[in-house]
Amino acid sequence: MSLLAQGEIRSYLNIPFQHTSPSILKLMKQPAAEHTMKRIKIWCEICSKIVSRSTFIVGFPGETEEDFQMLLDFLDEAYLNPVGCFKYSDVDGAKAND
């Protein structure tokens, strides 16, 4: 972190969260990322030059309105810019399609 704060290395983070709902992340077979956001917040406090980018998927099979609202609430608090959001689309052979 000290190298980041001194400008010795690039201050760009690309963290593909994909979603914030534990149930959707489990369906996606992705790890939960609750601790990652806490770390990003601390890093941003240490070095205000950090740019944190992420991508998310909405409309994943099984996603509820509650899951989607959890994602929106997360984005309100997140230190992320820019953010990409993509609508889920079926992929041949993917278990999520079942």
Coordinates of C-alpha atoms in Angstrom, one line a residue:
M1 CA 0.0 0.0 0.0
S2 CA 2.8 2.4 0.7
L3 CA 4.1 2.0 -2.9
L4 CA 0.5 2.8 -4.1
A5 CA 0.3 5.9 -1.9
Q6 CA 3.7 7.1 -3.2
G7 CA 2.7 6.6 -6.8
E8 CA 5.3 3.9 -7.4
I9 CA 2.8 1.5 -8.9
R10 CA -0.5 1.9 -10.9
S11 CA -3.5 2.5 -8.7
Y12 CA -6.1 0.6 -10.8
L13 CA -8.0 -2.4 -9.5
N14 CA -10.2 -4.6 -11.6
I15 CA -12.3 -6.8 -9.4
P16 CA -15.1 -8.7 -11.2
F17 CA -17.5 -9.2 -8.3
Q18 CA -20.3 -10.4 -10.6
H19 CA -22.9 -10.1 -7.9
T20 CA -23.2 -9.4 -4.1
S21 CA -26.0 -11.8 -3.1
P22 CA -24.5 -14.8 -1.4
S23 CA -27.2 -17.1 -2.9
I24 CA -26.5 -15.9 -6.4
L25 CA -22.8 -16.1 -5.9
K26 CA -23.3 -19.7 -4.7
L27 CA -25.4 -20.5 -7.9
M28 CA -22.6 -18.9 -10.0
K29 CA -20.1 -21.0 -8.1
Q30 CA -18.2 -17.8 -7.2
P31 CA -16.7 -16.9 -3.8
A32 CA -18.4 -14.4 -1.6
A33 CA -16.7 -11.0 -1.7
E34 CA -17.9 -9.3 1.5
H35 CA -14.4 -8.8 2.9
T36 CA -13.0 -7.6 -0.4
M37 CA -15.2 -4.4 -0.2
K38 CA -13.9 -3.7 3.3
R39 CA -10.3 -3.9 2.0
I40 CA -11.1 -1.7 -0.9
K41 CA -12.6 1.0 1.4
I42 CA -9.4 0.9 3.6
W43 CA -7.2 1.1 0.5
C44 CA -9.1 4.1 -0.8
E45 CA -8.7 5.8 2.5
I46 CA -5.0 5.3 2.4
C47 CA -4.6 6.2 -1.3
S48 CA -7.3 8.4 -2.7
K49 CA -5.9 7.9 -6.3
I50 CA -7.1 4.2 -6.4
V51 CA -9.5 3.5 -9.2
S52 CA -11.6 0.4 -8.6
R53 CA -13.5 -1.1 -11.5
S54 CA -15.9 -4.0 -11.5
T55 CA -18.4 -5.9 -13.5
F56 CA -21.8 -7.4 -12.5
I57 CA -24.3 -9.9 -14.0
V58 CA -28.0 -9.3 -13.5
G59 CA -30.9 -11.6 -14.4
F60 CA -29.0 -14.8 -13.4
P61 CA -31.4 -17.8 -13.1
G62 CA -32.8 -17.7 -9.6
E63 CA -32.1 -14.0 -9.0
T64 CA -34.9 -12.5 -6.9
E65 CA -36.0 -8.9 -6.5
E66 CA -34.3 -9.0 -3.1
D67 CA -31.0 -10.2 -4.6
F68 CA -31.2 -7.4 -7.2
Q69 CA -31.9 -4.8 -4.5
M70 CA -28.9 -6.2 -2.5
L71 CA -26.8 -5.5 -5.6
L72 CA -28.2 -1.9 -6.0
D73 CA -27.6 -1.2 -2.2
F74 CA -24.0 -2.5 -2.6
L75 CA -23.4 -0.2 -5.5
D76 CA -24.6 2.8 -3.5
E77 CA -21.9 2.2 -0.9
A78 CA -19.2 0.8 -3.1
Y79 CA -16.0 2.6 -4.0
L80 CA -16.3 1.5 -7.7
N81 CA -15.9 3.6 -10.8
P82 CA -16.4 2.5 -13.6
V83 CA -18.9 -0.3 -13.3
G84 CA -20.1 -2.6 -16.1
C85 CA -23.4 -4.4 -15.8
F86 CA -24.4 -7.2 -18.1
K87 CA -27.6 -9.1 -18.5
Y88 CA -27.3 -12.9 -18.1
S89 CA -27.7 -14.8 -21.3
D90 CA -27.9 -18.6 -21.8
V91 CA -24.7 -20.3 -22.7
D92 CA -24.8 -23.7 -24.4
G93 CA -24.1 -26.5 -21.8
A94 CA -24.1 -24.2 -18.8
K95 CA -25.7 -25.7 -15.6
A96 CA -27.4 -22.4 -14.9
N97 CA -29.7 -23.0 -17.9
D98 CA -31.1 -26.2 -16.3

